[in-house]
C-alpha positions as a LaTeX table, in Angstrom:
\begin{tabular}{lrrr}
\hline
Residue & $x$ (\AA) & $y$ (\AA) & $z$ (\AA) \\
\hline
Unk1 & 4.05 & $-12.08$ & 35.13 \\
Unk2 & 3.60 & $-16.04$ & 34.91 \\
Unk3 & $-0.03$ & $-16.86$ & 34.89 \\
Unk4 & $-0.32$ & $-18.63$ & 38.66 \\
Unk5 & $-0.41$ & $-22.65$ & 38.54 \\
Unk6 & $-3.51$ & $-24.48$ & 39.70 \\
Unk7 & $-5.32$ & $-21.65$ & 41.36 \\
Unk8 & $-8.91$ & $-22.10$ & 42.91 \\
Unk9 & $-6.92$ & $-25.58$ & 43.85 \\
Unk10 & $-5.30$ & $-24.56$ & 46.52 \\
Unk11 & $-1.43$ & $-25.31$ & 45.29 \\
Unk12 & 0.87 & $-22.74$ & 45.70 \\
Unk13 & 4.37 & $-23.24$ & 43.80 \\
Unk14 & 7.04 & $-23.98$ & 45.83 \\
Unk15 & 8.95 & $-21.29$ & 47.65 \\
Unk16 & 12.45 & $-20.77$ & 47.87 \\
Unk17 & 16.03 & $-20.27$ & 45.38 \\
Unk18 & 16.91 & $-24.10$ & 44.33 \\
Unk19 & 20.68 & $-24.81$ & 45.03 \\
Unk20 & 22.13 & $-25.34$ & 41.10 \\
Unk21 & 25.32 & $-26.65$ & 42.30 \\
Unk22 & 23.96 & $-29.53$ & 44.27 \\
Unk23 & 24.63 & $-33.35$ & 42.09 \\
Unk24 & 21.01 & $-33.74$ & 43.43 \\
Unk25 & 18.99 & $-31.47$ & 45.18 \\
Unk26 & 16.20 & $-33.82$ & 46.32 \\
Unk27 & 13.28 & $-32.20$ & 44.04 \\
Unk28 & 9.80 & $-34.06$ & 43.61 \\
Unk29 & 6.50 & $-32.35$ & 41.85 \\
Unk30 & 4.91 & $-31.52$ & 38.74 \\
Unk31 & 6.45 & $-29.75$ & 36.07 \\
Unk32 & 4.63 & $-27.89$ & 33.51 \\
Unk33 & 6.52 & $-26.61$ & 30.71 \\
Unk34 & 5.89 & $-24.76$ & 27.55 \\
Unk35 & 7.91 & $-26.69$ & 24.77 \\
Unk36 & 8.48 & $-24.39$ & 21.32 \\
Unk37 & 8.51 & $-25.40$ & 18.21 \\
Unk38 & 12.41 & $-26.74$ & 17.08 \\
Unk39 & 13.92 & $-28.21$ & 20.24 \\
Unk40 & 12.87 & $-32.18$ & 21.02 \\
Unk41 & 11.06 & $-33.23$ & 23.64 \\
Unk42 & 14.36 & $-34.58$ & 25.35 \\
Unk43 & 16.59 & $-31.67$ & 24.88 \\
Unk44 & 13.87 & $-29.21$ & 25.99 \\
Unk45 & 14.06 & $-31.08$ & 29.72 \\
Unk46 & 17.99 & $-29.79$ & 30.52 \\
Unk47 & 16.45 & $-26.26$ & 31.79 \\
Unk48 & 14.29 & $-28.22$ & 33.82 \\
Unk49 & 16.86 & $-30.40$ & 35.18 \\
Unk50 & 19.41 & $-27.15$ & 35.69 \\
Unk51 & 17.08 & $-25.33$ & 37.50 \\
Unk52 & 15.98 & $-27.52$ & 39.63 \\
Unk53 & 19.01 & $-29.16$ & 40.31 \\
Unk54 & 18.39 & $-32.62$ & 39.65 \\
Unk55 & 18.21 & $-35.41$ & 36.90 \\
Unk56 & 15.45 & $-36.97$ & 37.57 \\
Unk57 & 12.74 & $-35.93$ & 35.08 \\
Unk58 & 10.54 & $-37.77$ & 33.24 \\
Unk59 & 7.46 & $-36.58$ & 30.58 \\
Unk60 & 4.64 & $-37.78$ & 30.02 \\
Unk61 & 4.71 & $-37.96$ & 26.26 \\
Unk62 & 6.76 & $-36.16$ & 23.70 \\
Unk63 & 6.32 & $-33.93$ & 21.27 \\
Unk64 & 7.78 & $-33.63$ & 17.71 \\
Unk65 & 10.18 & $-31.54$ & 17.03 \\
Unk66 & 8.55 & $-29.07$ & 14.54 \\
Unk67 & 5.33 & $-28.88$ & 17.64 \\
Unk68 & 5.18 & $-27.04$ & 20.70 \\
Unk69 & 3.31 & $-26.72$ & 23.89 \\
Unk70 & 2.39 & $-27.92$ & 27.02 \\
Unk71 & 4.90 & $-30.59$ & 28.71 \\
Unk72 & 4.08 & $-32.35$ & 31.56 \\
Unk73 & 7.19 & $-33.40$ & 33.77 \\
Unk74 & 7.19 & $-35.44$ & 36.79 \\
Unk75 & 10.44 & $-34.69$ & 38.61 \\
Unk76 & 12.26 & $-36.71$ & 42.04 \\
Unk77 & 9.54 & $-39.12$ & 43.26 \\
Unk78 & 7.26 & $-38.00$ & 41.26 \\
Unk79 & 8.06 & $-40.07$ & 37.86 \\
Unk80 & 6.31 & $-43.09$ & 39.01 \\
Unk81 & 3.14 & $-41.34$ & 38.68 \\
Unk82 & 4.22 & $-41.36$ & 34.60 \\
Unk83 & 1.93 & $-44.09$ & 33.09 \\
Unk84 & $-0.96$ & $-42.49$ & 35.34 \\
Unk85 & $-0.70$ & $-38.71$ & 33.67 \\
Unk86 & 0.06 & $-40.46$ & 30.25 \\
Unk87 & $-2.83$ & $-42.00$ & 30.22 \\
Unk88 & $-5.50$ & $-39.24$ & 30.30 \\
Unk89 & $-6.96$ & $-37.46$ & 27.17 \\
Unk90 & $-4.81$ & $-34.47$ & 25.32 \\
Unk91 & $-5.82$ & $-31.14$ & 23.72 \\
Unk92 & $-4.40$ & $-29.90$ & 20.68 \\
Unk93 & $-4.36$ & $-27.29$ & 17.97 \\
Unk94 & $-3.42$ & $-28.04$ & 14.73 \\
Unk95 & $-2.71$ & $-26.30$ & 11.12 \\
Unk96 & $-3.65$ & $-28.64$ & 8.51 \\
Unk97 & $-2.25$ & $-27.98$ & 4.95 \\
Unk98 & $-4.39$ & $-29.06$ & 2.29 \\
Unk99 & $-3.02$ & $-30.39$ & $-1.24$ \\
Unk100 & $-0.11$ & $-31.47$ & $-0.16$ \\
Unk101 & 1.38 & $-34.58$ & 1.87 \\
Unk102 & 5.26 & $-35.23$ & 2.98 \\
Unk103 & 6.19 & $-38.33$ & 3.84 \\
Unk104 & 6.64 & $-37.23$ & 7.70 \\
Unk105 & 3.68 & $-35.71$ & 7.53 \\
Unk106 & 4.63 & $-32.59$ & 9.43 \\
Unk107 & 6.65 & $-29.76$ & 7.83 \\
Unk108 & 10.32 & $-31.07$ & 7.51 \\
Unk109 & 9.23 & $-33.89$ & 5.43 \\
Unk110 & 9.82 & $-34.12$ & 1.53 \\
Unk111 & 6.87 & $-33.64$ & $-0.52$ \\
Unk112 & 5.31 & $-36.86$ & $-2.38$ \\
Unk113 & 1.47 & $-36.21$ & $-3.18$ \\
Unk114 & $-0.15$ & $-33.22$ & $-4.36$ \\
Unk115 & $-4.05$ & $-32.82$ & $-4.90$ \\
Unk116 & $-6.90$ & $-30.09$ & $-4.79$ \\
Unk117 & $-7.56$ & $-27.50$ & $-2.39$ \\
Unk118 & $-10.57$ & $-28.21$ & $-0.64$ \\
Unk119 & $-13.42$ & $-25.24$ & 0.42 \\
Unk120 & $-13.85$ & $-24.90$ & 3.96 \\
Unk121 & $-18.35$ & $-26.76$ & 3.73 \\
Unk122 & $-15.99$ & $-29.55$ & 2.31 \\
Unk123 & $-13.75$ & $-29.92$ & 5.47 \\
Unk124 & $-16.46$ & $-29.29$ & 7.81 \\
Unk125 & $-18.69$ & $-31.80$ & 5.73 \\
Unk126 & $-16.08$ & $-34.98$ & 6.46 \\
Unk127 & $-15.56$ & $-34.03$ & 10.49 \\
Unk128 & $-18.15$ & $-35.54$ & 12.17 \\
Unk129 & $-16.70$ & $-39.30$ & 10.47 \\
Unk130 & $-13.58$ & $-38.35$ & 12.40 \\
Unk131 & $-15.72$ & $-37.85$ & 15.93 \\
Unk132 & $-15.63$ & $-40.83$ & 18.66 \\
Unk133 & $-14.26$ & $-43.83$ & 18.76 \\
Unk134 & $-12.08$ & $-44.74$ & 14.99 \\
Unk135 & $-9.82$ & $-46.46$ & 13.70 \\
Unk136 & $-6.21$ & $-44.98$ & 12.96 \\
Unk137 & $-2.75$ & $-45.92$ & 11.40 \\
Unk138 & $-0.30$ & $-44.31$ & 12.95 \\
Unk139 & 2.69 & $-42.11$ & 10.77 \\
Unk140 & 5.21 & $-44.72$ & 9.13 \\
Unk141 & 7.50 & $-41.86$ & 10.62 \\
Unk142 & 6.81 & $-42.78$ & 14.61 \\
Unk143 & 8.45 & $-43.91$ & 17.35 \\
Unk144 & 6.05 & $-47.28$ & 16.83 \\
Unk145 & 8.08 & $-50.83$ & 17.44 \\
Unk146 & 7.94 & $-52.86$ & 14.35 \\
Unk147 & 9.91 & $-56.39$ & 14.86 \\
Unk148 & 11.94 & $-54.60$ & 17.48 \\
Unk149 & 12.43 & $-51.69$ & 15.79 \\
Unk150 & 11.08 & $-48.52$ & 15.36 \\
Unk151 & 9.10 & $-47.79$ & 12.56 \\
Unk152 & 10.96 & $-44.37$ & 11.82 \\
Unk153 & 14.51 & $-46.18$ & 11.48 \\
Unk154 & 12.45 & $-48.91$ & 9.48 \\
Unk155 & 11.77 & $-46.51$ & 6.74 \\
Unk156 & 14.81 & $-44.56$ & 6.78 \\
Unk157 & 16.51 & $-47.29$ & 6.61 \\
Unk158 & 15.12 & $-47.85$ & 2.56 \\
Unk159 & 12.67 & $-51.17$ & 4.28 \\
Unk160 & 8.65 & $-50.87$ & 4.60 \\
Unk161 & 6.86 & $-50.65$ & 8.44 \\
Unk162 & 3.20 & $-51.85$ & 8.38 \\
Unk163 & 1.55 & $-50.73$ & 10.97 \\
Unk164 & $-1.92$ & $-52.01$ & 11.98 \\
Unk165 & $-4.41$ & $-49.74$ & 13.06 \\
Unk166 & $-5.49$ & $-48.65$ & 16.41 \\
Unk167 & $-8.76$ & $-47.41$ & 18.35 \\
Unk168 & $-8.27$ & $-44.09$ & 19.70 \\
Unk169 & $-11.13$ & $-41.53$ & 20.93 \\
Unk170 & $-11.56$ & $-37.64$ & 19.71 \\
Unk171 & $-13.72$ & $-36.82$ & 21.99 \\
Unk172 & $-14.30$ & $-33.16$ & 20.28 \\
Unk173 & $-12.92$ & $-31.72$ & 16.48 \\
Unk174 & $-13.90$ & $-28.26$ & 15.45 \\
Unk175 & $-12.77$ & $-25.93$ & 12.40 \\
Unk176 & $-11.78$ & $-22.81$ & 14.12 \\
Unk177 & $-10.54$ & $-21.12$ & 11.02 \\
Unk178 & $-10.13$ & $-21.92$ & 7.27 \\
Unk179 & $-7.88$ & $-19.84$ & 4.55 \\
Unk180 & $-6.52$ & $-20.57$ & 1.59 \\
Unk181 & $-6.18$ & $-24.27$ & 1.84 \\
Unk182 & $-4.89$ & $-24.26$ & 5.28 \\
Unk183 & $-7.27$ & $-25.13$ & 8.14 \\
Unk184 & $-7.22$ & $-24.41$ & 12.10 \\
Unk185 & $-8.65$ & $-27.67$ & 13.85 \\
Unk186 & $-8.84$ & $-27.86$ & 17.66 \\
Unk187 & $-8.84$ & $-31.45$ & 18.43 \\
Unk188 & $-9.65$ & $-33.11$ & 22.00 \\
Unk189 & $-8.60$ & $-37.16$ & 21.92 \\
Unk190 & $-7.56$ & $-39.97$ & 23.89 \\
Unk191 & $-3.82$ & $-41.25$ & 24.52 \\
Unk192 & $-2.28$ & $-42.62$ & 21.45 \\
Unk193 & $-3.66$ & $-40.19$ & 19.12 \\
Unk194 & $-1.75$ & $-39.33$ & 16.11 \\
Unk195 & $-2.77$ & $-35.54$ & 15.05 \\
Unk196 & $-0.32$ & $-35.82$ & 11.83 \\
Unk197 & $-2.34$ & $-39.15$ & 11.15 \\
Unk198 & $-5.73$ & $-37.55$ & 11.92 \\
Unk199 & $-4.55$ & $-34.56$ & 9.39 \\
Unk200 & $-4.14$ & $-37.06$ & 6.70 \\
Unk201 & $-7.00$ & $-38.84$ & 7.00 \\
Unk202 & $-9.20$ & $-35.72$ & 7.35 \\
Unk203 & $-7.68$ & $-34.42$ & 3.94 \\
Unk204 & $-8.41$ & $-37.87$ & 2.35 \\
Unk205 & $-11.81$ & $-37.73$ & 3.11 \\
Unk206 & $-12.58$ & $-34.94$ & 1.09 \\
Unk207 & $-10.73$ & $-36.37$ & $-1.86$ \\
Unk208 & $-7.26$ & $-34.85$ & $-1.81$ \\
Unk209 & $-3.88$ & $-34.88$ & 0.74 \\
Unk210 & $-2.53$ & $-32.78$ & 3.86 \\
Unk211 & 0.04 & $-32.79$ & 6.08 \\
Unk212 & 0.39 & $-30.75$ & 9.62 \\
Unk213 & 2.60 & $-27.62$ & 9.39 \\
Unk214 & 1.78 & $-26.90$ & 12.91 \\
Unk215 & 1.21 & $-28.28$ & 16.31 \\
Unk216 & 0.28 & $-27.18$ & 19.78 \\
Unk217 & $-0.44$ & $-28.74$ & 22.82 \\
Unk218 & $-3.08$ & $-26.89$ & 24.69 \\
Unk219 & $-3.84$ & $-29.25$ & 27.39 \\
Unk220 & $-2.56$ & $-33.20$ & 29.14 \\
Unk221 & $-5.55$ & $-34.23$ & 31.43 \\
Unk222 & $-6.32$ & $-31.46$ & 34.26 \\
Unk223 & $-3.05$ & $-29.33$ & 32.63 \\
Unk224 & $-3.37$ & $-26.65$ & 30.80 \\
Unk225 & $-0.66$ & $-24.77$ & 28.79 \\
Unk226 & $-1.58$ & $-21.21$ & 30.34 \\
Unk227 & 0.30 & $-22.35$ & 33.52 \\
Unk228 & 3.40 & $-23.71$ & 32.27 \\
Unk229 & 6.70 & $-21.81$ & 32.65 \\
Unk230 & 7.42 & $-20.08$ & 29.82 \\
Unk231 & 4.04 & $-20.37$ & 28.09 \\
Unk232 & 4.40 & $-16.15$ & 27.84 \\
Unk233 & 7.03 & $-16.69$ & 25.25 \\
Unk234 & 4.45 & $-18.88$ & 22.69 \\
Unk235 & 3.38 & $-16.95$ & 20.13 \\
Unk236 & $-0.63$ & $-16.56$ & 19.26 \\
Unk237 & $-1.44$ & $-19.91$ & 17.13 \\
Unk238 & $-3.04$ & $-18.95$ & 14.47 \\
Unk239 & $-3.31$ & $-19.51$ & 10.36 \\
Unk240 & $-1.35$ & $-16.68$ & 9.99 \\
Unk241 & 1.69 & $-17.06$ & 12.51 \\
Unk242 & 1.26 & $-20.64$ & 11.71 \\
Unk243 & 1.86 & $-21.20$ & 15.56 \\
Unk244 & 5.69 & $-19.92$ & 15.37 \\
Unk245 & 7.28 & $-17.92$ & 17.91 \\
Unk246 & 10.83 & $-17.00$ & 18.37 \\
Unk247 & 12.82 & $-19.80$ & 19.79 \\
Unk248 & 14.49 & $-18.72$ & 23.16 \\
Unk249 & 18.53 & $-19.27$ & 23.32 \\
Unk250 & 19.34 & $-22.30$ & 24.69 \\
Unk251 & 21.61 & $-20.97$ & 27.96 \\
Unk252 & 18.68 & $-19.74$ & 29.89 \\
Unk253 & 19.14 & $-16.90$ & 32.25 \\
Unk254 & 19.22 & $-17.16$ & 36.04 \\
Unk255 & 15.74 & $-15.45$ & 36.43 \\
Unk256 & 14.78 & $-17.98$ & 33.63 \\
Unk257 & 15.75 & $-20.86$ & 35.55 \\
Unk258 & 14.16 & $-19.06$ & 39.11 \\
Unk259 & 10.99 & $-19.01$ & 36.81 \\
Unk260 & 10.90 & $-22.61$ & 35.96 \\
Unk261 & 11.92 & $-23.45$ & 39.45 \\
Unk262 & 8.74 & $-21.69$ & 40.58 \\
Unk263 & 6.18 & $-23.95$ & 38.54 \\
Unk264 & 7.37 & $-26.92$ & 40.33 \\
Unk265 & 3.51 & $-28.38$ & 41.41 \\
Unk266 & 2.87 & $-31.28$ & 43.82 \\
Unk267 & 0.27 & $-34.05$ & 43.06 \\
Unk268 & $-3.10$ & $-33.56$ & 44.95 \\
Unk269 & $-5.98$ & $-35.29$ & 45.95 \\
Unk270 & $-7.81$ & $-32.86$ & 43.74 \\
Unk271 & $-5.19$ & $-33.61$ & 40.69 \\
Unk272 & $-5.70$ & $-37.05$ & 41.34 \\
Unk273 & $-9.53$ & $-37.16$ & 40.75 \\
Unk274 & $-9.00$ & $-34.70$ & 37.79 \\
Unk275 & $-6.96$ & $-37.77$ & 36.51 \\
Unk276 & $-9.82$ & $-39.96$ & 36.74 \\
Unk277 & $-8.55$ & $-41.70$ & 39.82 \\
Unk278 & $-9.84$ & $-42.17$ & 43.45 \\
Unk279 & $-7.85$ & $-40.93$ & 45.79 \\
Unk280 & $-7.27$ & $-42.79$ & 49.36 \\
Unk281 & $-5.98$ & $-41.11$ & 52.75 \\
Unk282 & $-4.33$ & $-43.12$ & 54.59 \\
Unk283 & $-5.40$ & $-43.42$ & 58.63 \\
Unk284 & $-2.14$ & $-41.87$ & 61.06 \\
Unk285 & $-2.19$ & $-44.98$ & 63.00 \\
Unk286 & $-1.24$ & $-47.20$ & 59.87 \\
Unk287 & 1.59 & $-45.39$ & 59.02 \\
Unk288 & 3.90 & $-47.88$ & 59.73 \\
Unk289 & 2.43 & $-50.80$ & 58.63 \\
Unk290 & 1.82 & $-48.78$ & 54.78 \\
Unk291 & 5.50 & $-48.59$ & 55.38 \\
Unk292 & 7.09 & $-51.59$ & 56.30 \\
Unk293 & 4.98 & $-53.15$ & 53.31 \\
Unk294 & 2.30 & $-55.69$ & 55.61 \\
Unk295 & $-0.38$ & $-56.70$ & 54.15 \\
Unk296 & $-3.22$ & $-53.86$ & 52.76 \\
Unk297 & $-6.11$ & $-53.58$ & 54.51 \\
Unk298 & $-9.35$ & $-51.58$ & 53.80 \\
Unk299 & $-9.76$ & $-50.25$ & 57.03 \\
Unk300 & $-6.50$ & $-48.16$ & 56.76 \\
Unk301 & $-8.23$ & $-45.43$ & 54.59 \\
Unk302 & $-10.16$ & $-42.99$ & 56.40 \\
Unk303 & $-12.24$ & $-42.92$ & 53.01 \\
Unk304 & $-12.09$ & $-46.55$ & 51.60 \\
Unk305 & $-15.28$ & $-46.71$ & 49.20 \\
Unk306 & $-15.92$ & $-50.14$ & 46.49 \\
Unk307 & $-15.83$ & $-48.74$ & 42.99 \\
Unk308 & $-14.79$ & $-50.06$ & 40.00 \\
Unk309 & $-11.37$ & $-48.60$ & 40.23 \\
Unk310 & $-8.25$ & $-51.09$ & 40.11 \\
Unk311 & $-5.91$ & $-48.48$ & 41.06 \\
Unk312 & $-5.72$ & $-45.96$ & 43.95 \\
Unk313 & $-3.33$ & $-42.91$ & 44.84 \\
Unk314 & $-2.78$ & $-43.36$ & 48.70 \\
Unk315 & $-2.36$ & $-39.51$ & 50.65 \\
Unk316 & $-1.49$ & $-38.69$ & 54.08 \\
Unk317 & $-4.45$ & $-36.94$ & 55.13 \\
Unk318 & $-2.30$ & $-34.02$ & 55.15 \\
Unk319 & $-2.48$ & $-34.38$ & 51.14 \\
Unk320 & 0.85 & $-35.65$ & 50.59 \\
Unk321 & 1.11 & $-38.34$ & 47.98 \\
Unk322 & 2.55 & $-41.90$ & 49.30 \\
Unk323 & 2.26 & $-44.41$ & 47.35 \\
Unk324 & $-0.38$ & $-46.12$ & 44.53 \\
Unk325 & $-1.95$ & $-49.28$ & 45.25 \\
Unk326 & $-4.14$ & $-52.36$ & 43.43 \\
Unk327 & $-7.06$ & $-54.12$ & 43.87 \\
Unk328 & $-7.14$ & $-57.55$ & 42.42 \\
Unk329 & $-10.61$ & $-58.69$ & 43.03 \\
Unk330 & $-11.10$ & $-58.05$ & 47.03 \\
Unk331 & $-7.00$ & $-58.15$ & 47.06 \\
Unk332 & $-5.31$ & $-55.29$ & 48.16 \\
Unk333 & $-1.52$ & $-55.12$ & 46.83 \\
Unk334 & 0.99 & $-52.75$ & 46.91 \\
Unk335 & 1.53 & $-50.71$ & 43.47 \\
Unk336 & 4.69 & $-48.32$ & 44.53 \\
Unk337 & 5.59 & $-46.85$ & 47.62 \\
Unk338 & 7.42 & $-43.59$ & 47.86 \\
Unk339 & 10.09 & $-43.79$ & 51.06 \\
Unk340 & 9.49 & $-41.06$ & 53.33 \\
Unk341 & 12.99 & $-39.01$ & 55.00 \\
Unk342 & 13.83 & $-38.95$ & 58.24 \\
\hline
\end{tabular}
């Protein structure tokens, strides 16, 4: 049985068969959706998009092909709430492999450095560099614009993409496990966060090279793998399975499909703060005006409060998500307004 989405948060998944053979059906929520290892990012979204009958779907940040783990899709009206989910902090698991870097860093690239195999005091001994805010380049091998193009097609292309470094945040990094020359980190970090990157640099710092042979996402934000559809079929990620399951056949079944349909999620007030936002109700007599786009005014919200927030989900204060809005000093504006039926 499916582990049950978002409970002690009072969301139930919706209820009810989802008509396949509709162009449209008129979906909106939360998706969460165990990715495996193989399949891209983009590919792994057409089950989604079958089962619940609709094409709108949108993720909040891919993962590699060779990783695997939690998705987080925002389906129907829904999507515009994208740059708000991408933006909170990730979870990971990773196996590093020591004494040995490919130029993708991850496991499909060719081999072009070879060192020593570190001990496990030597790992733990460089971590706590790694903790905080740093400084990270990100994999020549990314999806990074160089000049206009990306940096991957840059250096398959023969030419040479120099990327600066960034500021990112890992907020935790632990050595769960060590064997042999391959290491089990769990890594907590801000958006932006290159694990293949981190892998390298981590194996650099104890005087030899790495590379990631496997990825997982454990967690985007409030979501956490556990209740994603299909997060039964993930094998245990450990040194020894190296995080591989079996990859599922790509026609999914129709009680595969009713399964995914089932962990369709709706954005709360309690999601909302989870995501490091304030959430606003808007009063039942201003309705209307919210509507017919007039002017924002504080007194609309039933539970208006000055913080240093620029951004604000607006609710009915029946919990139904309606719009975002801005504050631009004591401005109010208008951020995106979802249009209500009927």
């Amino acid at each position: 049985m499916s582990p049950k989405p978002w409970k002690g948060m009072g969301i139930l998944p919706q209820a009810g068969r989802t008509n396949l053979a509709a162009k449209d059906s008129g979906a909106s929520g939360i998706m969460l959706f165990a990715k495996v290892a193989g399949p891209t990012s983009f590919s792994s979204l057409g089950v989604i998009k079958k089962a619940l009958g609709t094409g709108k779907v949108g993720h909040t940040g891919t993962l590699d092909s060779f990783a695997e783990g939690l998705l987080v899709v925002l389906v129907g009206k829904m999507t515009r709430l994208v740059p708000y989910i991408t933006a909170t902090d990730k979870k990971y698991l990773a196996v590093v492999a020591f004494g040995s870097e490919t130029d993708t860093l991850e496991p499909s690239g060719a081999v072009v450095k070879e060192g020593p195999l570190p001990s496990r005091q030597q790992v733990e001994a460089v971590l706590p560099q790694f903790r905080g805010k740093i400084q990270q380049v990100p994999p020549a091998y990314s999806a990074i614009h160089v000049d206009g193009k990306r940096a991957s097609d840059l250096v398959r292309s023969g030419a040479t993409a120099q990327l600066p470094s960034r500021e990112i945040t890992i907020h935790s990094l632990e050595l769960l496990d060590f064997d042999g020359g391959y290491g089990l980190l769990e890594v907590t970090c801000s958006k932006g966060t290159y694990i293949r990157s981190l892998a390298r640099d981590i194996a650099a710092a104890v005087g030899t090279c790495g590379h990631l042979v496997a990825l997982r996402r454990v967690a985007v934000g409030p979501f956490q793998l556990e209740q994603a559809a299909f997060a039964p079929r993930l094998a245990d990620f450990t040194l020894a399975s190296r995080g591989y399951g079996d990859v599922p056949p790509t026609k999914a079944t129709a009680e595969e499909l009713e399964e995914v349909a089932g962990h369709l999620i709706q954005f709360t007030p309690e999601m909302a703060r989870a995501c490091g936002l304030v959430p606003l109700f808007l009063s039942r007599q201003y309705n209307k005006d919210f509507f017919q786009g007039r002017p924002l005014r504080k007194s609309w919200f039933t539970s208006w409060q000055d913080s240093s927030s620029t951004e604000y989900p607006v609710f009915f204060e029946s919990g139904e998500l309606v719009g975002m809005i801005k504050k631009a000093g004591e401005k109010l504006l208008y951020g995106f307004v979802i249009p209500q039926q009927g």
